[in-house]
PDB file of C-alpha atoms in Angstrom:
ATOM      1  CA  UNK A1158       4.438  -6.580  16.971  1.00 87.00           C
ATOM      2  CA  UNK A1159       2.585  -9.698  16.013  1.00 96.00           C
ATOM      3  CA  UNK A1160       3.865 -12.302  13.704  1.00 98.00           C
ATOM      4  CA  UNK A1161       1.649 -13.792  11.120  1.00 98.00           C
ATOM      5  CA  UNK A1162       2.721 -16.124   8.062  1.00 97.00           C
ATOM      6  CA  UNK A1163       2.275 -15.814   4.615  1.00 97.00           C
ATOM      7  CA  UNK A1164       2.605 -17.768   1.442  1.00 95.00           C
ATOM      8  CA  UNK A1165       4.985 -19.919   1.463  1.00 90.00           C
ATOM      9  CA  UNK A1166       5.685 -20.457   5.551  1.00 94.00           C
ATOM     10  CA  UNK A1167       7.186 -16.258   4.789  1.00 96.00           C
ATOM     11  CA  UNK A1168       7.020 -14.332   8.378  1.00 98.00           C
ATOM     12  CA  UNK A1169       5.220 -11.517   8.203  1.00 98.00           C
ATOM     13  CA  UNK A1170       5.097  -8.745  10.855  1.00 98.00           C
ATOM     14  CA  UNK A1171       2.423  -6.284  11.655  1.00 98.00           C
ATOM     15  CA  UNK A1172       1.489  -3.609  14.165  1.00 98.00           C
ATOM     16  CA  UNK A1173      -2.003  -3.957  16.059  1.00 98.00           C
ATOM     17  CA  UNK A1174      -3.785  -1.106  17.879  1.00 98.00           C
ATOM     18  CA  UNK A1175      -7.050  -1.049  19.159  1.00 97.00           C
ATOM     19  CA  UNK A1176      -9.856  -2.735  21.211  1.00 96.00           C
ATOM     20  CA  UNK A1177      -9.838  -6.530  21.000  1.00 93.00           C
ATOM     21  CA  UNK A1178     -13.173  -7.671  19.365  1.00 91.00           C
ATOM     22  CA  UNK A1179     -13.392  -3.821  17.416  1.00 95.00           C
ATOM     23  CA  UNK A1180     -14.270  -3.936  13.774  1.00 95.00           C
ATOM     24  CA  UNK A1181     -11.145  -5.505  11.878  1.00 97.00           C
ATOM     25  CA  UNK A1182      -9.075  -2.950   9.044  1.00 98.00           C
ATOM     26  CA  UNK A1183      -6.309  -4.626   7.392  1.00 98.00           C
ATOM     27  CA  UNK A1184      -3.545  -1.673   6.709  1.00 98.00           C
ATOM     28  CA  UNK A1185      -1.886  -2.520   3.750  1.00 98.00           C
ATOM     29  CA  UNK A1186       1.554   0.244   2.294  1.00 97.00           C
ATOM     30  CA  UNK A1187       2.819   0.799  -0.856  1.00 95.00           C
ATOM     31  CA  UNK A1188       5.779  -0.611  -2.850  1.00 94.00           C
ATOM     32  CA  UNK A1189       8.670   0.670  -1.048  1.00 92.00           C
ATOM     33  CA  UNK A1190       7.046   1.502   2.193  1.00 93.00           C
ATOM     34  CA  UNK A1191       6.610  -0.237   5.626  1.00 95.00           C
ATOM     35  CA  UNK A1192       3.542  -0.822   7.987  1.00 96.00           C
ATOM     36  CA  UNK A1193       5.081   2.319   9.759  1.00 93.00           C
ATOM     37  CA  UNK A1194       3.555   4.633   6.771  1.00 93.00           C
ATOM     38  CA  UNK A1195      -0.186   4.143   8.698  1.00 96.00           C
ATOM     39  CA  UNK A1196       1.092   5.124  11.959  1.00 94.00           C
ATOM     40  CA  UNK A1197      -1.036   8.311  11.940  1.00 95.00           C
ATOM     41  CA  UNK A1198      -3.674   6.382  10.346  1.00 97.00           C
ATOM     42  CA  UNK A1199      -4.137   3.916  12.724  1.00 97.00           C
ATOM     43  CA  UNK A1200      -3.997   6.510  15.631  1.00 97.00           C
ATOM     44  CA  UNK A1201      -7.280   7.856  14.260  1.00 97.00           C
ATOM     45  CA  UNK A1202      -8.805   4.722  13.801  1.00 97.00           C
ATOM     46  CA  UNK A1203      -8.257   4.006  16.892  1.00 96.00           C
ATOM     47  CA  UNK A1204     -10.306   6.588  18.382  1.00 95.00           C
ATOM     48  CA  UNK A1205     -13.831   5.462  16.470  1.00 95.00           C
ATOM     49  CA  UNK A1206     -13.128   1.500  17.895  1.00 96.00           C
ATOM     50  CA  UNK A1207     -11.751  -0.108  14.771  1.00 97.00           C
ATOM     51  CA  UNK A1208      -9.346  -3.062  15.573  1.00 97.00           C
ATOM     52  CA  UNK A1209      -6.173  -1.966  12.848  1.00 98.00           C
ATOM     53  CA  UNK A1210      -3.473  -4.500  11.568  1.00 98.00           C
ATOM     54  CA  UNK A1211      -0.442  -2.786   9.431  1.00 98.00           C
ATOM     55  CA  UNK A1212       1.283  -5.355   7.480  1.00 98.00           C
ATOM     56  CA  UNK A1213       4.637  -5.217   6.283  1.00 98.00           C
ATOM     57  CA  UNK A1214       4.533  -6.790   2.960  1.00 98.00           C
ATOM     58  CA  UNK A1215       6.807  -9.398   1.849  1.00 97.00           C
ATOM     59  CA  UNK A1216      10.090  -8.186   1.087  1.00 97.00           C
ATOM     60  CA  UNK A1217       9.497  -5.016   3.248  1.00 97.00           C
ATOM     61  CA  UNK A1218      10.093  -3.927   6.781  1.00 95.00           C
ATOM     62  CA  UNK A1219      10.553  -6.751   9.290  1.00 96.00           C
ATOM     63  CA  UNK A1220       8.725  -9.559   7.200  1.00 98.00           C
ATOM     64  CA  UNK A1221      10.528 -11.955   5.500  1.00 97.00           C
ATOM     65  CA  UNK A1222      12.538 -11.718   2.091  1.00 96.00           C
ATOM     66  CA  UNK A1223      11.647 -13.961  -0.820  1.00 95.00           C
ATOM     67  CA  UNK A1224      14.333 -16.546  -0.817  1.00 92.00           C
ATOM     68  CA  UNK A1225      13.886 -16.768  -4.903  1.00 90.00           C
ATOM     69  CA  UNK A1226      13.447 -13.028  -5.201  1.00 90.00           C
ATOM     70  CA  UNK A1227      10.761 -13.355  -7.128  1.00 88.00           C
ATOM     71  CA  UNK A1228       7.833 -10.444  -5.919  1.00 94.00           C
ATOM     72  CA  UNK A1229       4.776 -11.144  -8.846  1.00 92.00           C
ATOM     73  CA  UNK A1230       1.614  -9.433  -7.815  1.00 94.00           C
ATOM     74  CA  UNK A1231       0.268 -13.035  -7.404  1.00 94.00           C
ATOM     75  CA  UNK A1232       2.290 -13.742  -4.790  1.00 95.00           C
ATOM     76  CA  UNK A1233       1.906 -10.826  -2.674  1.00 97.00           C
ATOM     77  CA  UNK A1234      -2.528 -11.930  -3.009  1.00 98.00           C
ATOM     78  CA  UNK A1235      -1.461 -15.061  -1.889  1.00 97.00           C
ATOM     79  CA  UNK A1236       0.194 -14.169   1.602  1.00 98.00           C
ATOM     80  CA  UNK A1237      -3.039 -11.798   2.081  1.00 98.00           C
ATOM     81  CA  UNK A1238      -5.121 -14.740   1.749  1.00 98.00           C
ATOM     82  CA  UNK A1239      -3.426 -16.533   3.933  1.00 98.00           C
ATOM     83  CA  UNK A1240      -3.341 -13.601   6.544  1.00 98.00           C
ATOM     84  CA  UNK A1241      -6.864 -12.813   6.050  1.00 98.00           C
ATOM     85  CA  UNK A1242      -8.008 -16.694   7.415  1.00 97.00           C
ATOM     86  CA  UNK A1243      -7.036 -15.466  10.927  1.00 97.00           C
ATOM     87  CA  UNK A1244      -9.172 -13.408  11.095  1.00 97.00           C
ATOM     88  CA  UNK A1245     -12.198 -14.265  13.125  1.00 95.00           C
ATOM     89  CA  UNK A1246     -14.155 -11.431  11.424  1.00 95.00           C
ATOM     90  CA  UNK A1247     -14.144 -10.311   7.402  1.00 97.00           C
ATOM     91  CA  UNK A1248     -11.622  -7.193   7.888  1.00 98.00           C
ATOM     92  CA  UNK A1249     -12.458  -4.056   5.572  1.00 98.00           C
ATOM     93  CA  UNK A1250      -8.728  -4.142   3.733  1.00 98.00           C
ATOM     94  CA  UNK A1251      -7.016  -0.389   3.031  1.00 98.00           C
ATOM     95  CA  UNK A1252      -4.644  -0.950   0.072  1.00 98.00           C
ATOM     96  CA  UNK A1253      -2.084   2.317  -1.117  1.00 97.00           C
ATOM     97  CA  UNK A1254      -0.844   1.267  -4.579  1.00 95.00           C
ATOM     98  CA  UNK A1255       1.286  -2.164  -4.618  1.00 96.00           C
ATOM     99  CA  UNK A1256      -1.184  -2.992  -1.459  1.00 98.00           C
ATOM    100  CA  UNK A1257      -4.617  -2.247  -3.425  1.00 97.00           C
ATOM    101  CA  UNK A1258      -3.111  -3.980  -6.105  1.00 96.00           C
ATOM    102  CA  UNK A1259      -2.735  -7.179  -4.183  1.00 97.00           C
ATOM    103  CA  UNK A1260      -6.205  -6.580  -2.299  1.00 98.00           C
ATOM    104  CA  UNK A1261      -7.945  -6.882  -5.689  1.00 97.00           C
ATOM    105  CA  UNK A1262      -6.691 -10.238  -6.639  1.00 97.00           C
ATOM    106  CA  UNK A1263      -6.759 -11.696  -3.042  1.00 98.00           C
ATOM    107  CA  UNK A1264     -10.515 -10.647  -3.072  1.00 98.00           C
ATOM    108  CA  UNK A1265     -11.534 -10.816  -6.854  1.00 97.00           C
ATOM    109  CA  UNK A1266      -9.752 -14.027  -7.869  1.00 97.00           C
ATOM    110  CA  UNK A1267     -10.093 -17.375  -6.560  1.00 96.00           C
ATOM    111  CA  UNK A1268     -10.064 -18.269  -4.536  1.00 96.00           C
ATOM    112  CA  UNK A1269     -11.135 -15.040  -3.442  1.00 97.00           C
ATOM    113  CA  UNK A1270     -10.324 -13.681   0.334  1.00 98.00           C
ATOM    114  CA  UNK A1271     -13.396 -13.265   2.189  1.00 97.00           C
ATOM    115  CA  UNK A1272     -13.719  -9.111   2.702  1.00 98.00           C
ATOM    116  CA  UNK A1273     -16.056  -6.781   4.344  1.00 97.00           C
ATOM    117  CA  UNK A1274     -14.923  -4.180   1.636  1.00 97.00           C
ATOM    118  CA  UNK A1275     -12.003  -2.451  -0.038  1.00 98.00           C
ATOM    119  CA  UNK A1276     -10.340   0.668   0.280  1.00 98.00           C
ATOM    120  CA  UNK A1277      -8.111   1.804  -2.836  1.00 98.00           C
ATOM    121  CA  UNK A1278      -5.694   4.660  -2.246  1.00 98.00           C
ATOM    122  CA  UNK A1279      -4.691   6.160  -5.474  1.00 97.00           C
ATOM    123  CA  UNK A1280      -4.571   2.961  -7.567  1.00 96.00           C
ATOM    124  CA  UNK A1281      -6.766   0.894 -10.694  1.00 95.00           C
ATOM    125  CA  UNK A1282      -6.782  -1.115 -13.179  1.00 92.00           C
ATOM    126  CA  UNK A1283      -4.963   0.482 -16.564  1.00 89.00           C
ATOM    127  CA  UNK A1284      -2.718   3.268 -14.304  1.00 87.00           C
ATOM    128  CA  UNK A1285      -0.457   5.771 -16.130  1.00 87.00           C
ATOM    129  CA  UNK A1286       2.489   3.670 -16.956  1.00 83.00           C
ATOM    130  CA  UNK A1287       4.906   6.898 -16.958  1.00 84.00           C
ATOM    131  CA  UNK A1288       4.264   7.584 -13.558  1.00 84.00           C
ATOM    132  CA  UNK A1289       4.452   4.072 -12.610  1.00 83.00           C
ATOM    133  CA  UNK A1290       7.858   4.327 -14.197  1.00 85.00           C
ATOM    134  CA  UNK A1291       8.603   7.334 -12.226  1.00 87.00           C
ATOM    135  CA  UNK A1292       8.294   5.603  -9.103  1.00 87.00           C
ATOM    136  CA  UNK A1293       9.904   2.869  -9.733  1.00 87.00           C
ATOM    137  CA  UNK A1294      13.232   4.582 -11.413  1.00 89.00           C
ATOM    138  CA  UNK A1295      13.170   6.498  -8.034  1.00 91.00           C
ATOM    139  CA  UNK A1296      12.984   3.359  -6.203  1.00 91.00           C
ATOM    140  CA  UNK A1297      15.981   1.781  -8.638  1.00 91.00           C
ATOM    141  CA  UNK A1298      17.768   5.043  -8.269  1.00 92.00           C
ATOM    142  CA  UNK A1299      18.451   4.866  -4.429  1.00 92.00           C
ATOM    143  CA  UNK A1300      18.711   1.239  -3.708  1.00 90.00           C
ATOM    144  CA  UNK A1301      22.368   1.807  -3.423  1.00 91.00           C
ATOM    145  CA  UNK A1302      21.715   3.544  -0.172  1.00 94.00           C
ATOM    146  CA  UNK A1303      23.070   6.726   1.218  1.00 96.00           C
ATOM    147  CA  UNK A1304      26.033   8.113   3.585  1.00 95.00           C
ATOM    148  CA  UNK A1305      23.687   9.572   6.060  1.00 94.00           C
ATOM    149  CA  UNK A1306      19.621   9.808   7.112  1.00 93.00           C
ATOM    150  CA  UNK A1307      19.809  13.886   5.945  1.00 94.00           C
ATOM    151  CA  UNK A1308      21.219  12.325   2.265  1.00 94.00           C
ATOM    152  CA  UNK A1309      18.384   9.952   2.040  1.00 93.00           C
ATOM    153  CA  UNK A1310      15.927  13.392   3.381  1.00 92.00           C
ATOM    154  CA  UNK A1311      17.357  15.575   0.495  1.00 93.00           C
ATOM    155  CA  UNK A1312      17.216  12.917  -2.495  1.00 92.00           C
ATOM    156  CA  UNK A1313      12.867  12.311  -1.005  1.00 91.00           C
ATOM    157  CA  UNK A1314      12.786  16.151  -1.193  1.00 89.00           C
ATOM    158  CA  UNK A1315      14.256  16.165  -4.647  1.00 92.00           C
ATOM    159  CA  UNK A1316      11.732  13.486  -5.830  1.00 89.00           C
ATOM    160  CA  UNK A1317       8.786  15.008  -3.948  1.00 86.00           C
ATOM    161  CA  UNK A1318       9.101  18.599  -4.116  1.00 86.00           C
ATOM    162  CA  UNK A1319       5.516  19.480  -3.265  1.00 83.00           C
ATOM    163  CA  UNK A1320       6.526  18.434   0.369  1.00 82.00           C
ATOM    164  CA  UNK A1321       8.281  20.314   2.824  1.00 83.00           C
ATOM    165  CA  UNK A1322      11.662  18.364   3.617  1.00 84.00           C
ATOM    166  CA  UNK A1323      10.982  17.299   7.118  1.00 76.00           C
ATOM    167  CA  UNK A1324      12.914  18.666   9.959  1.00 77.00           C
ATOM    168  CA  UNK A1325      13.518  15.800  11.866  1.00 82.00           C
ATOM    169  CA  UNK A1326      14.202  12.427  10.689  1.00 83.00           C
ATOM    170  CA  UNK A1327      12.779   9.731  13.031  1.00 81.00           C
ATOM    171  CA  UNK A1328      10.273   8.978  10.543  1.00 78.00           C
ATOM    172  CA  UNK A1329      12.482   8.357   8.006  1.00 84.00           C
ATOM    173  CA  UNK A1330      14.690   6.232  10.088  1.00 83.00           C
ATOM    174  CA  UNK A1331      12.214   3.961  10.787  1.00 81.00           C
ATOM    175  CA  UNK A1332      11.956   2.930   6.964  1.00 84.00           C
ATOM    176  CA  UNK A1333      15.747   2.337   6.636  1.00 91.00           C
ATOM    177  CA  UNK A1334      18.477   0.517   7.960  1.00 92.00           C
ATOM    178  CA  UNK A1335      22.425   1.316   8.608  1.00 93.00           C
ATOM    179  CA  UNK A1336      24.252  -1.627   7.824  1.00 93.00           C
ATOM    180  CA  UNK A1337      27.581  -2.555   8.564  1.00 93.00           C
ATOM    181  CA  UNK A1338      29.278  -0.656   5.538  1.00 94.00           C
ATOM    182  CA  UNK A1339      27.841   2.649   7.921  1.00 94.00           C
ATOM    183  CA  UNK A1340      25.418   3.511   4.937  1.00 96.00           C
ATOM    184  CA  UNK A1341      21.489   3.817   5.188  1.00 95.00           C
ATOM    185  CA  UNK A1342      19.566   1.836   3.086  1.00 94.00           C
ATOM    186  CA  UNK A1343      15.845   1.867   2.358  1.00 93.00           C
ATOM    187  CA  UNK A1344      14.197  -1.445   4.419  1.00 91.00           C
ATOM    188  CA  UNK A1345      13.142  -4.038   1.460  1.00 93.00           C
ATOM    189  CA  UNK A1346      14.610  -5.533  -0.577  1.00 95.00           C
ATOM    190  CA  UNK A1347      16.162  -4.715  -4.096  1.00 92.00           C
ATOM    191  CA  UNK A1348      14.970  -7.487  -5.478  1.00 93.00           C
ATOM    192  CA  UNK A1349      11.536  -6.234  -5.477  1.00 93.00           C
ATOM    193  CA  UNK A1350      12.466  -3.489  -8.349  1.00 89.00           C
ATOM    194  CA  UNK A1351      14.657  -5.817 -10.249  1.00 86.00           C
ATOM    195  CA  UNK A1352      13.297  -6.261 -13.758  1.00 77.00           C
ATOM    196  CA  UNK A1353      11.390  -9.620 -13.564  1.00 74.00           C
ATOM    197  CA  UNK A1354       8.440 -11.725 -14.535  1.00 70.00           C
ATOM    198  CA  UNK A1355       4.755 -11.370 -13.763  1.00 68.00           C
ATOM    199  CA  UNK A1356       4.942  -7.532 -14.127  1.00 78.00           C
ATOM    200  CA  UNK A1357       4.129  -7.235 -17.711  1.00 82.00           C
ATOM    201  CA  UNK A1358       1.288  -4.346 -17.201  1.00 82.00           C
ATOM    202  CA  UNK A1359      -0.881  -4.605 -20.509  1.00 85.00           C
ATOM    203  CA  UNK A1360      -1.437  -8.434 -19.000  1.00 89.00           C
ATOM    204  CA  UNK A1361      -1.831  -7.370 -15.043  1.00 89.00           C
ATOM    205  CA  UNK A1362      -4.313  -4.433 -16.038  1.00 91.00           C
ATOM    206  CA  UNK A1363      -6.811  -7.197 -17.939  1.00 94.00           C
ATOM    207  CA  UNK A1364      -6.282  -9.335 -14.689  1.00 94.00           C
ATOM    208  CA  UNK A1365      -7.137  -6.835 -12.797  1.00 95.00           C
ATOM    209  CA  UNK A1366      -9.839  -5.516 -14.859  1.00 96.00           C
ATOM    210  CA  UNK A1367     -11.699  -9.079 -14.245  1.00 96.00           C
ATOM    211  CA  UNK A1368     -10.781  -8.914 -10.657  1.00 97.00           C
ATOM    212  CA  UNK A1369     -12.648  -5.724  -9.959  1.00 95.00           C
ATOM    213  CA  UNK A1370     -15.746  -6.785 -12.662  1.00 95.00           C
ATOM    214  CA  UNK A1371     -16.100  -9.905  -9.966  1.00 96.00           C
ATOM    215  CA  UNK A1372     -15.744  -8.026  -7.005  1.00 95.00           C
ATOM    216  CA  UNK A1373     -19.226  -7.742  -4.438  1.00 94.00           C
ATOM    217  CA  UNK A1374     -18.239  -6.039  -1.645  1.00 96.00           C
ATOM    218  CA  UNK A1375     -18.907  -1.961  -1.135  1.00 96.00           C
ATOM    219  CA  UNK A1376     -15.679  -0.159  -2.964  1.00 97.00           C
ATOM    220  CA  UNK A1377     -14.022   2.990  -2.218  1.00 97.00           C
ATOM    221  CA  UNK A1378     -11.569   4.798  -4.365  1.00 97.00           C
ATOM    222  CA  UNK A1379      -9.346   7.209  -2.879  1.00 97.00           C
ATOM    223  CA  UNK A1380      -7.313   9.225  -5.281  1.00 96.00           C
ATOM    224  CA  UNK A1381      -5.432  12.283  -5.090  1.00 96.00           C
ATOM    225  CA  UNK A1382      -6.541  15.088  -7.542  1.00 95.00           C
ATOM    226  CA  UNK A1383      -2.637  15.763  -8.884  1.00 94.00           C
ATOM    227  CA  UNK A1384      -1.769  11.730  -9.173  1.00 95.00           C
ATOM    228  CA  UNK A1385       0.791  10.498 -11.603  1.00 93.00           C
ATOM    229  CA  UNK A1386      -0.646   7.327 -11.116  1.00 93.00           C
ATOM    230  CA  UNK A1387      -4.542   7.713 -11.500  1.00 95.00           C
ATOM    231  CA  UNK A1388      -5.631   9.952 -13.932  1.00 94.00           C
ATOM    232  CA  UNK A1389      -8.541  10.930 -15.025  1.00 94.00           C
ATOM    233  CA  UNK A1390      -8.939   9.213 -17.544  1.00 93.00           C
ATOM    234  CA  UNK A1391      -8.034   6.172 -15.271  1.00 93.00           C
ATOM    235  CA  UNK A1392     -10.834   7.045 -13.052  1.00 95.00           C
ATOM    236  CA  UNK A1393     -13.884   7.702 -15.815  1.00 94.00           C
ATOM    237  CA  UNK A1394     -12.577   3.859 -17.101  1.00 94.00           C
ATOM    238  CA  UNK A1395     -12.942   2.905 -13.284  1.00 94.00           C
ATOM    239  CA  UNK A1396     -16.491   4.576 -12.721  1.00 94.00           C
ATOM    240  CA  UNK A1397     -17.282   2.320 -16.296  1.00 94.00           C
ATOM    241  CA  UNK A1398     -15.836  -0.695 -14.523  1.00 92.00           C
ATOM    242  CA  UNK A1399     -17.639  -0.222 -11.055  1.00 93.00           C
ATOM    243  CA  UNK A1400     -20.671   2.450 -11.286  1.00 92.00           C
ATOM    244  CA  UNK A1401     -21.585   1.445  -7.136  1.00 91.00           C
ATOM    245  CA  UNK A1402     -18.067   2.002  -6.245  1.00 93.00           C
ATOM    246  CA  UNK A1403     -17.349   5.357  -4.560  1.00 96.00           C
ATOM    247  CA  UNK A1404     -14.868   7.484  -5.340  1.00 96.00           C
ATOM    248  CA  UNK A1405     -13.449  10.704  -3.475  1.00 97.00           C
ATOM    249  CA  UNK A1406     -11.013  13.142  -4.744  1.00 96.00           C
ATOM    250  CA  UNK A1407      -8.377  14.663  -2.308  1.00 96.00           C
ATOM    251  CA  UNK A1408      -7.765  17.927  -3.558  1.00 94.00           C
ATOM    252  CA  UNK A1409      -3.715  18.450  -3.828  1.00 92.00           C
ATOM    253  CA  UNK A1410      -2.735  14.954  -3.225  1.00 93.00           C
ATOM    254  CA  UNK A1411       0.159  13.338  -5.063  1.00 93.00           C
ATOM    255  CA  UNK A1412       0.086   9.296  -5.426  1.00 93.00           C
ATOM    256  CA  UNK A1413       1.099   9.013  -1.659  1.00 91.00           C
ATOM    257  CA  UNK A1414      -2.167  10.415  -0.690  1.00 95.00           C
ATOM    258  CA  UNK A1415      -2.368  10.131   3.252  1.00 92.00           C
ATOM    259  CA  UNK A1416       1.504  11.303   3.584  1.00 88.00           C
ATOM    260  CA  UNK A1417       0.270  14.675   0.943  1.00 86.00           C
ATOM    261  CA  UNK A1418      -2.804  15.464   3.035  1.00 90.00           C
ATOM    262  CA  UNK A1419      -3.469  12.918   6.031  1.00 92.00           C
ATOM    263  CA  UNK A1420      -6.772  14.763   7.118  1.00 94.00           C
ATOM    264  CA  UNK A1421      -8.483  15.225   3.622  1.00 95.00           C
ATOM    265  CA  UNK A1422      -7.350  11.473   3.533  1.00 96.00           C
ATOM    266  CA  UNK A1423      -8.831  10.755   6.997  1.00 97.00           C
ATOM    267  CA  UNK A1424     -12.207  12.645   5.783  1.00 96.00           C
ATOM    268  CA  UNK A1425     -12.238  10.403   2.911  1.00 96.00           C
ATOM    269  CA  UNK A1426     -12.084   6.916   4.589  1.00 97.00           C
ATOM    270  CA  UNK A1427     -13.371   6.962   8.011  1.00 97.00           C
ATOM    271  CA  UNK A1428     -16.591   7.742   6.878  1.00 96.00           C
ATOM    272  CA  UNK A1429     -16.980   4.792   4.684  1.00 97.00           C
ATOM    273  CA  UNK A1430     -15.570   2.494   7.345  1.00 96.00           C
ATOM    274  CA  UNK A1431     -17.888   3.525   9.823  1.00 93.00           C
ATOM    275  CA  UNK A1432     -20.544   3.340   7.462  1.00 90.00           C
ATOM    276  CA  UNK A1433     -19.625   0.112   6.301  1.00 77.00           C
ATOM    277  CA  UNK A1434     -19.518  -1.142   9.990  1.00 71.00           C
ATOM    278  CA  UNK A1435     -21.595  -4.117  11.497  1.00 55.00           C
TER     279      UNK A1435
END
């Protein structure tokens, strides 16, 4: 695990895996999720030289809490930049929703992170607000925790029913925590679904709008053909927004595209990162 710091002096963990010196991808999860969601990701990375960090975003996994409890989109940008300045190299960033959300801004506003380019998965400007909602009632819904890991397996299986319920449950042990009470809960904190400030969406979607419109680095879009977050409709306003930016459908794929079908997902981005490579 290696520690790096964010906005604010926060701690912020990540997992690195492969060669020293190799091309730099910064692994970035989704609201609710840890650096633990790229595992399989950064296994196959791995194999064509890349040098992967997964972050675990503020408030998530082993990285520090927000003493104020305040999570604005702004604020998660901010500890990016601050993480990206280590680098010796421009890294290529992979953002899933809340994590391409923060990419944008760190990149497209100033002062803007410097990026060799930008992976979206199954998020842009002006998403479906219902299925935003959707996810973030589930997210609500659960913070409470449950009695036991197979609890926590049958309420995802309830909520995702496209998926098979997994047999075993390492996985989803490694995104909770029992605490002393002897319950499981998920491993961020509630705070970060709490109805606060800075999310009002009509205002975000225009800031991201102009992030994206500044944005000069190659752009790929990867969005799963059955999202509740990217419609179409989303993505003909996104081709408008960014006619050079790529986009690839994974046939199938809910919003959590690489956990619906991690090898259509794979197909999608490797290519582009290797063809984006020094």
């Amino acid at each position: 695990m290696t520690t790096f710091r964010g906005a604010d002096g926060l701690t912020m963990q990540a997992t690195v895996a492969g060669p020293q010196g190799g091309e730099p991808i910064l692994l970035l999860h989704g609201g609710g999720q840890t650096r633990h969601s790229w595992s399989a990701t950064q296994d196959a990375l791995t194999k064509y030289d890349f040098r992967t960090v997964a972050l675990d975003l503020r408030g998530h996994g082993e990285s520090d809490w927000a003493d104020n409890g305040f999570y604005d989109l702004g604020a998660f940008a901010d500890d990016l930049r601050c993480v990206i300045k280590t680098f010796d190299t421009s890294p290529a960033l992979v953002g899933a929703s809340l994590g391409g959300l923060a990419s944008l801004l760190a990149a497209g506003e100033h002062p803007a992170a410097k990026v060799k380019s930008i992976v979206l998965v199954d998020v842009v400007p002006w998403m479906e607000a219902k299925g935003g909602a959707q996810v973030v009632g589930f997210m609500r819904g659960t913070s409470g925790g449950f009695d036991t890991l197979e609890k926590a397996a049958d309420a995802i299986a309830d909520y995702l029913p496209h998926r098979p319920r997994p047999e075993k449950l390492d996985g989803l042990s490694r995104n909770m925590r029992q605490r002393a009470d002897g319950r499981w809960y998920w491993h961020w904190d509630p705070a970060f679904v709490a109805p606060q400030d800075g999310w009002d969406m009509d205002k975000l979607n225009e800031r991201l709008t102009k992030a994206v419109l500044s944005l000069d680095v190659p752009l790929l879009l990867l969005r799963g053909t059955e999202s509740e977050i990217v419609s179409d409709a989303g993505v003909r306003r996104f081709r408008e927004l960014l006619p050079h930016g790529e986009i690839v459908e994974v046939e199938g794929a809910r919003h959590m595209v690489a956990g619906d079908e991690n090898d259509a997902f794979l197909d999608g981005l490797i290519p582009f990162l290797k063809r984006e490579k020094v």
